[in-house]
Amino acid sequence: MKKGRTDVVLGVQWGDEGKGRVVDALASESGMVVRYQGGANAGHTVVVEEEKYVFHLLPSGILYPDKVCIIGNGVVMDPITLFEELDGLEARGKKLARLLISHGTHIVMPYHKIIDKLAENARSAETKIGTTGRGIGPCYADKYDRIGIRAEDLVSPEVLKEKLTTVLKLKNDLLTKIYDAAPLDFDEVYSTALKWGERIAPMLSDVFLDIDAAVRSGANVLFEGAQATLLDIDHGTYPFVTSSSPCAGGACTGAGIGPGRIDRVIGVIKAYCTRVGEGPFPTEDSGALGDALRAKGGEYGATTGRPRRCGWEDLVAADYAVKINGIDGLALTKLDVLTGFKEIKVCTSYEVDSELRTHFPTSCGELAKARPIYETLPGWTEDISKCRRFEDLPLAARSYVNFIEERTGVPVLLIGVGVGREDTILRGI
Ligand code: IMP
């Protein structure tokens, strides 16, 4: 059997590593790009010929008209965002990849977004998660409670009516009796959902078959993770996480492919760390260094515009991500942002309750007490944004990359030295 290569591209840290730009760079060699989890909480930025695109729901291969892009069953899809993205690209005159949506993709309904914001507001300062307000948690909660509305329901008016009648009663009780908020009107929600159904009907597909056929035909397939390992519902810094499975296993359940058919897992890691929203972040620097990284790296949320918390690279966390996901290779992004720092620090262990730890604590309480222990490497001043081969990088930049490889035990296969598609050093990927 002819077989294409299957790669999962996922985040190593707390999201915003630059997965979109890595997927966009790799998509030219692929036939298909599949989003397998998350929803419009993601903000994947791609820059092509100095034009910037931010994708919340569309897979980052969408700008290649000869590819197929897939929204898998593991995604929670907000049709409003999806249509805004499609219409926006069409208005910019872009020819797009063919888009297919799984019948089983859950739909973010209007009540999910309202409840997400009300629930977040009701949380105390200590328990706030800092969600994106995109209805993600409430939509996944309904999925697992088996009262979710799936893409297939939007094209079956009678099924939709029956499901929505039951679920809207529950949601309106919650809105009015618990949150003291206004109820939603059934006819309005129902007619809106039917209109969504009309538009998505031609895109619905048994996507596991499409993926299987693509792999058998010899096409390479990229599985594009959103958010990241440390935001994973099982393996992240719970409860300060998202509600889906960004880790490698999520690609199997969220798209419909067996683990044995995944060839490589590529972890995207930024040259320093950022986090948006609440939760522990051992290398966070709330002083001048954090401000400098934020300013140089443009570290503001692509979805919410919130300033990101910033700090030095954390290889204890990276080692955890390598192990949890079985990462085969790393894609190191934003190396150019570190240009100009006299020295560069890298966290290689933690101190927790006066004890030295080289492994990432899976307890969020313990992680909150972790004090980073750094090793210091020399910085560089040369502009690296035009480097296209590893050998072109200054010695100190190469040493930094080598240090990451040594400490994680994983090769760095791609280095991002700027925001554009071409600002990339490929090393045997
Ligand atoms: P939710 O996914 O909107 O429920 O948010 C849960 C947590 O995940 C919050 O801390 C968010 O800031 C964070 N989060 C969700 N999506 C992203 C993302 O794409 N990048 C970075 N952080 C995210």
PDB file of N, CA and C and ligand atoms in Angstrom, residues 14-17 19 35 38-44 56 116 120 123 128-138 140 226-228 230-231 239-244 274-279 301-304 306 308-309, ligand 1:
ATOM      1  N   TRP A  14       2.082  26.609  26.690  1.00  0.00           N
ATOM      2  CA  TRP A  14       0.704  26.984  27.053  1.00  0.00           C
ATOM      3  C   TRP A  14      -0.045  27.606  25.859  1.00  0.00           C
ATOM      4  N   GLY A  15       0.319  27.208  24.679  1.00  0.00           N
ATOM      5  CA  GLY A  15      -0.318  27.783  23.489  1.00  0.00           C
ATOM      6  C   GLY A  15       0.466  28.976  22.981  1.00  0.00           C
ATOM      7  N   ASP A  16       0.059  29.462  21.820  1.00  0.00           N
ATOM      8  CA  ASP A  16       0.695  30.632  21.200  1.00  0.00           C
ATOM      9  C   ASP A  16       2.163  30.395  20.860  1.00  0.00           C
ATOM     10  N   GLU A  17       2.509  29.162  20.555  1.00  0.00           N
ATOM     11  CA  GLU A  17       3.903  28.847  20.191  1.00  0.00           C
ATOM     12  C   GLU A  17       4.186  29.171  18.728  1.00  0.00           C
ATOM     13  N   LYS A  19       2.002  27.556  16.170  1.00  0.00           N
ATOM     14  CA  LYS A  19       1.643  26.316  15.460  1.00  0.00           C
ATOM     15  C   LYS A  19       1.141  26.627  14.051  1.00  0.00           C
ATOM     16  N   ARG A  35      -7.770  19.894  11.654  1.00  0.00           N
ATOM     17  CA  ARG A  35      -7.884  20.381  13.043  1.00  0.00           C
ATOM     18  C   ARG A  35      -8.609  19.311  13.835  1.00  0.00           C
ATOM     19  N   GLY A  38     -10.355  21.646  20.124  1.00  0.00           N
ATOM     20  CA  GLY A  38     -10.457  23.076  20.395  1.00  0.00           C
ATOM     21  C   GLY A  38     -11.507  23.711  19.498  1.00  0.00           C
ATOM     22  N   GLY A  39     -11.552  25.027  19.561  1.00  0.00           N
ATOM     23  CA  GLY A  39     -12.542  25.726  18.751  1.00  0.00           C
ATOM     24  C   GLY A  39     -12.036  27.106  18.417  1.00  0.00           C
ATOM     25  N   ALA A  40     -12.938  28.076  18.483  1.00  0.00           N
ATOM     26  CA  ALA A  40     -12.557  29.442  18.113  1.00  0.00           C
ATOM     27  C   ALA A  40     -11.801  30.145  19.242  1.00  0.00           C
ATOM     28  N   ASN A  41     -11.420  29.387  20.286  1.00  0.00           N
ATOM     29  CA  ASN A  41     -10.506  29.933  21.307  1.00  0.00           C
ATOM     30  C   ASN A  41      -9.091  30.052  20.737  1.00  0.00           C
ATOM     31  N   ALA A  42      -8.807  29.279  19.678  1.00  0.00           N
ATOM     32  CA  ALA A  42      -7.470  29.313  19.073  1.00  0.00           C
ATOM     33  C   ALA A  42      -7.319  30.570  18.225  1.00  0.00           C
ATOM     34  N   GLY A  43      -6.078  30.974  18.006  1.00  0.00           N
ATOM     35  CA  GLY A  43      -5.806  32.099  17.112  1.00  0.00           C
ATOM     36  C   GLY A  43      -4.497  31.800  16.408  1.00  0.00           C
ATOM     37  N   HIS A  44      -4.567  31.126  15.271  1.00  0.00           N
ATOM     38  CA  HIS A  44      -3.352  30.711  14.565  1.00  0.00           C
ATOM     39  C   HIS A  44      -3.002  31.751  13.508  1.00  0.00           C
ATOM     40  N   HIS A  56      -9.122  31.145  13.514  1.00  0.00           N
ATOM     41  CA  HIS A  56      -9.603  30.631  14.796  1.00  0.00           C
ATOM     42  C   HIS A  56     -10.102  29.199  14.636  1.00  0.00           C
ATOM     43  N   ASP A 116     -20.496  30.575  29.267  1.00  0.00           N
ATOM     44  CA  ASP A 116     -19.040  30.656  29.484  1.00  0.00           C
ATOM     45  C   ASP A 116     -18.702  31.964  30.212  1.00  0.00           C
ATOM     46  N   GLU A 120     -17.621  32.369  34.207  1.00  0.00           N
ATOM     47  CA  GLU A 120     -16.305  32.959  34.492  1.00  0.00           C
ATOM     48  C   GLU A 120     -16.460  34.149  35.451  1.00  0.00           C
ATOM     49  N   ARG A 123     -16.902  33.188  39.072  1.00  0.00           N
ATOM     50  CA  ARG A 123     -15.780  32.572  39.798  1.00  0.00           C
ATOM     51  C   ARG A 123     -15.044  33.613  40.633  1.00  0.00           C
ATOM     52  N   LYS A 128     -10.846  31.813  39.069  1.00  0.00           N
ATOM     53  CA  LYS A 128     -11.000  32.253  37.672  1.00  0.00           C
ATOM     54  C   LYS A 128     -10.019  31.526  36.773  1.00  0.00           C
ATOM     55  N   ILE A 129     -10.474  31.152  35.575  1.00  0.00           N
ATOM     56  CA  ILE A 129      -9.614  30.437  34.628  1.00  0.00           C
ATOM     57  C   ILE A 129      -9.046  31.410  33.593  1.00  0.00           C
ATOM     58  N   GLY A 130      -9.817  32.485  33.348  1.00  0.00           N
ATOM     59  CA  GLY A 130      -9.409  33.415  32.287  1.00  0.00           C
ATOM     60  C   GLY A 130      -9.737  32.838  30.923  1.00  0.00           C
ATOM     61  N   THR A 131     -10.940  32.260  30.775  1.00  0.00           N
ATOM     62  CA  THR A 131     -11.299  31.643  29.482  1.00  0.00           C
ATOM     63  C   THR A 131     -11.395  32.713  28.398  1.00  0.00           C
ATOM     64  N   THR A 132     -11.421  32.248  27.167  1.00  0.00           N
ATOM     65  CA  THR A 132     -11.532  33.177  26.036  1.00  0.00           C
ATOM     66  C   THR A 132     -12.973  33.635  25.822  1.00  0.00           C
ATOM     67  N   GLY A 133     -13.905  33.045  26.544  1.00  0.00           N
ATOM     68  CA  GLY A 133     -15.315  33.444  26.406  1.00  0.00           C
ATOM     69  C   GLY A 133     -15.945  32.946  25.108  1.00  0.00           C
ATOM     70  N   ARG A 134     -15.303  31.963  24.477  1.00  0.00           N
ATOM     71  CA  ARG A 134     -15.815  31.465  23.183  1.00  0.00           C
ATOM     72  C   ARG A 134     -16.757  30.271  23.324  1.00  0.00           C
ATOM     73  N   GLY A 135     -17.176  29.982  24.554  1.00  0.00           N
ATOM     74  CA  GLY A 135     -18.163  28.906  24.759  1.00  0.00           C
ATOM     75  C   GLY A 135     -17.578  27.507  24.748  1.00  0.00           C
ATOM     76  N   ILE A 136     -16.253  27.424  24.876  1.00  0.00           N
ATOM     77  CA  ILE A 136     -15.572  26.135  24.706  1.00  0.00           C
ATOM     78  C   ILE A 136     -15.937  25.129  25.815  1.00  0.00           C
ATOM     79  N   GLY A 137     -15.733  25.539  27.076  1.00  0.00           N
ATOM     80  CA  GLY A 137     -16.001  24.628  28.198  1.00  0.00           C
ATOM     81  C   GLY A 137     -17.453  24.161  28.207  1.00  0.00           C
ATOM     82  N   PRO A 138     -18.426  25.079  28.138  1.00  0.00           N
ATOM     83  CA  PRO A 138     -19.833  24.645  28.148  1.00  0.00           C
ATOM     84  C   PRO A 138     -20.187  23.729  26.969  1.00  0.00           C
ATOM     85  N   TYR A 140     -18.093  21.575  25.353  1.00  0.00           N
ATOM     86  CA  TYR A 140     -17.539  20.232  25.630  1.00  0.00           C
ATOM     87  C   TYR A 140     -18.305  19.568  26.783  1.00  0.00           C
ATOM     88  N   ALA A 226      -4.485  22.638  18.476  1.00  0.00           N
ATOM     89  CA  ALA A 226      -4.699  24.005  18.975  1.00  0.00           C
ATOM     90  C   ALA A 226      -4.408  23.986  20.474  1.00  0.00           C
ATOM     91  N   GLN A 227      -4.272  25.162  21.097  1.00  0.00           N
ATOM     92  CA  GLN A 227      -3.824  25.251  22.498  1.00  0.00           C
ATOM     93  C   GLN A 227      -2.549  24.413  22.643  1.00  0.00           C
ATOM     94  N   ALA A 228      -2.388  23.671  23.734  1.00  0.00           N
ATOM     95  CA  ALA A 228      -1.095  23.005  23.908  1.00  0.00           C
ATOM     96  C   ALA A 228      -1.108  22.018  25.059  1.00  0.00           C
ATOM     97  N   LEU A 230       0.256  21.915  27.993  1.00  0.00           N
ATOM     98  CA  LEU A 230       0.035  22.354  29.380  1.00  0.00           C
ATOM     99  C   LEU A 230      -1.363  22.945  29.581  1.00  0.00           C
ATOM    100  N   LEU A 231      -2.155  22.994  28.495  1.00  0.00           N
ATOM    101  CA  LEU A 231      -3.565  23.390  28.600  1.00  0.00           C
ATOM    102  C   LEU A 231      -4.481  22.191  28.367  1.00  0.00           C
ATOM    103  N   PRO A 239      -6.928  22.996  37.321  1.00  0.00           N
ATOM    104  CA  PRO A 239      -8.063  23.294  36.450  1.00  0.00           C
ATOM    105  C   PRO A 239      -7.824  24.462  35.487  1.00  0.00           C
ATOM    106  N   PHE A 240      -6.607  24.986  35.454  1.00  0.00           N
ATOM    107  CA  PHE A 240      -6.335  26.148  34.578  1.00  0.00           C
ATOM    108  C   PHE A 240      -5.945  25.640  33.188  1.00  0.00           C
ATOM    109  N   VAL A 241      -6.897  25.049  32.533  1.00  0.00           N
ATOM    110  CA  VAL A 241      -6.671  24.382  31.249  1.00  0.00           C
ATOM    111  C   VAL A 241      -7.845  24.677  30.329  1.00  0.00           C
ATOM    112  N   THR A 242      -7.747  24.220  29.092  1.00  0.00           N
ATOM    113  CA  THR A 242      -8.916  24.266  28.221  1.00  0.00           C
ATOM    114  C   THR A 242      -9.658  22.932  28.380  1.00  0.00           C
ATOM    115  N   SER A 243     -10.727  22.750  27.625  1.00  0.00           N
ATOM    116  CA  SER A 243     -11.588  21.585  27.886  1.00  0.00           C
ATOM    117  C   SER A 243     -11.391  20.466  26.876  1.00  0.00           C
ATOM    118  N   SER A 244     -10.328  20.510  26.101  1.00  0.00           N
ATOM    119  CA  SER A 244     -10.129  19.488  25.072  1.00  0.00           C
ATOM    120  C   SER A 244      -8.778  18.798  25.244  1.00  0.00           C
ATOM    121  N   THR A 274       5.340  31.797  27.133  1.00  0.00           N
ATOM    122  CA  THR A 274       4.250  32.740  27.413  1.00  0.00           C
ATOM    123  C   THR A 274       3.043  31.956  27.895  1.00  0.00           C
ATOM    124  N   ARG A 275       2.183  32.671  28.579  1.00  0.00           N
ATOM    125  CA  ARG A 275       0.914  32.079  29.007  1.00  0.00           C
ATOM    126  C   ARG A 275      -0.127  33.183  29.023  1.00  0.00           C
ATOM    127  N   VAL A 276      -1.341  32.879  28.590  1.00  0.00           N
ATOM    128  CA  VAL A 276      -2.425  33.861  28.684  1.00  0.00           C
ATOM    129  C   VAL A 276      -3.543  33.219  29.487  1.00  0.00           C
ATOM    130  N   GLY A 277      -4.171  33.994  30.357  1.00  0.00           N
ATOM    131  CA  GLY A 277      -5.151  33.406  31.271  1.00  0.00           C
ATOM    132  C   GLY A 277      -4.463  33.079  32.587  1.00  0.00           C
ATOM    133  N   GLU A 278      -5.240  32.484  33.506  1.00  0.00           N
ATOM    134  CA  GLU A 278      -4.721  32.240  34.864  1.00  0.00           C
ATOM    135  C   GLU A 278      -3.964  30.911  34.935  1.00  0.00           C
ATOM    136  N   GLY A 279      -3.350  30.670  36.110  1.00  0.00           N
ATOM    137  CA  GLY A 279      -2.684  29.386  36.348  1.00  0.00           C
ATOM    138  C   GLY A 279      -1.194  29.529  36.523  1.00  0.00           C
ATOM    139  N   GLY A 301      -2.725  38.323  22.879  1.00  0.00           N
ATOM    140  CA  GLY A 301      -3.559  37.224  22.387  1.00  0.00           C
ATOM    141  C   GLY A 301      -4.149  37.498  21.010  1.00  0.00           C
ATOM    142  N   ALA A 302      -4.030  36.493  20.110  1.00  0.00           N
ATOM    143  CA  ALA A 302      -4.571  36.644  18.752  1.00  0.00           C
ATOM    144  C   ALA A 302      -6.099  36.555  18.761  1.00  0.00           C
ATOM    145  N   THR A 303      -6.671  35.996  19.824  1.00  0.00           N
ATOM    146  CA  THR A 303      -8.125  35.863  19.902  1.00  0.00           C
ATOM    147  C   THR A 303      -8.736  36.939  20.781  1.00  0.00           C
ATOM    148  N   THR A 304      -8.094  37.222  21.919  1.00  0.00           N
ATOM    149  CA  THR A 304      -8.705  38.152  22.876  1.00  0.00           C
ATOM    150  C   THR A 304      -7.948  39.478  22.974  1.00  0.00           C
ATOM    151  N   ARG A 306      -5.499  40.007  24.801  1.00  0.00           N
ATOM    152  CA  ARG A 306      -4.945  40.174  26.157  1.00  0.00           C
ATOM    153  C   ARG A 306      -3.416  40.113  26.120  1.00  0.00           C
ATOM    154  N   ARG A 308       0.093  38.804  26.968  1.00  0.00           N
ATOM    155  CA  ARG A 308       0.507  37.485  27.448  1.00  0.00           C
ATOM    156  C   ARG A 308       1.540  37.631  28.554  1.00  0.00           C
ATOM    157  N   ARG A 309       1.494  36.723  29.523  1.00  0.00           N
ATOM    158  CA  ARG A 309       2.523  36.666  30.555  1.00  0.00           C
ATOM    159  C   ARG A 309       3.761  36.044  29.893  1.00  0.00           C
TER     160      ARG A 309
HETATM  161  P1  IMP B   1     -11.005  28.328  27.087  1.00  0.00           P
HETATM  162  O1  IMP B   1     -10.346  27.371  26.170  1.00  0.00           O
HETATM  163  O2  IMP B   1     -11.580  29.532  26.404  1.00  0.00           O
HETATM  164  O3  IMP B   1     -12.008  27.653  27.981  1.00  0.00           O
HETATM  165  O4  IMP B   1      -9.883  28.931  28.081  1.00  0.00           O
HETATM  166  C1  IMP B   1      -9.229  28.112  29.057  1.00  0.00           C
HETATM  167  C2  IMP B   1      -7.768  28.533  29.226  1.00  0.00           C
HETATM  168  O5  IMP B   1      -7.047  28.229  28.038  1.00  0.00           O
HETATM  169  C3  IMP B   1      -7.571  30.029  29.439  1.00  0.00           C
HETATM  170  O6  IMP B   1      -6.457  30.216  30.284  1.00  0.00           O
HETATM  171  C4  IMP B   1      -7.233  30.563  28.050  1.00  0.00           C
HETATM  172  O7  IMP B   1      -6.490  31.751  28.081  1.00  0.00           O
HETATM  173  C5  IMP B   1      -6.431  29.395  27.512  1.00  0.00           C
HETATM  174  N1  IMP B   1      -6.474  29.288  26.052  1.00  0.00           N
HETATM  175  C6  IMP B   1      -7.489  28.821  25.299  1.00  0.00           C
HETATM  176  N2  IMP B   1      -7.170  28.850  23.996  1.00  0.00           N
HETATM  177  C7  IMP B   1      -5.911  29.330  23.932  1.00  0.00           C
HETATM  178  C8  IMP B   1      -5.015  29.554  22.834  1.00  0.00           C
HETATM  179  O8  IMP B   1      -5.309  29.296  21.655  1.00  0.00           O
HETATM  180  N3  IMP B   1      -3.801  30.059  23.163  1.00  0.00           N
HETATM  181  C9  IMP B   1      -3.430  30.313  24.452  1.00  0.00           C
HETATM  182  N4  IMP B   1      -4.232  30.110  25.485  1.00  0.00           N
HETATM  183  C10 IMP B   1      -5.469  29.619  25.231  1.00  0.00           C
END
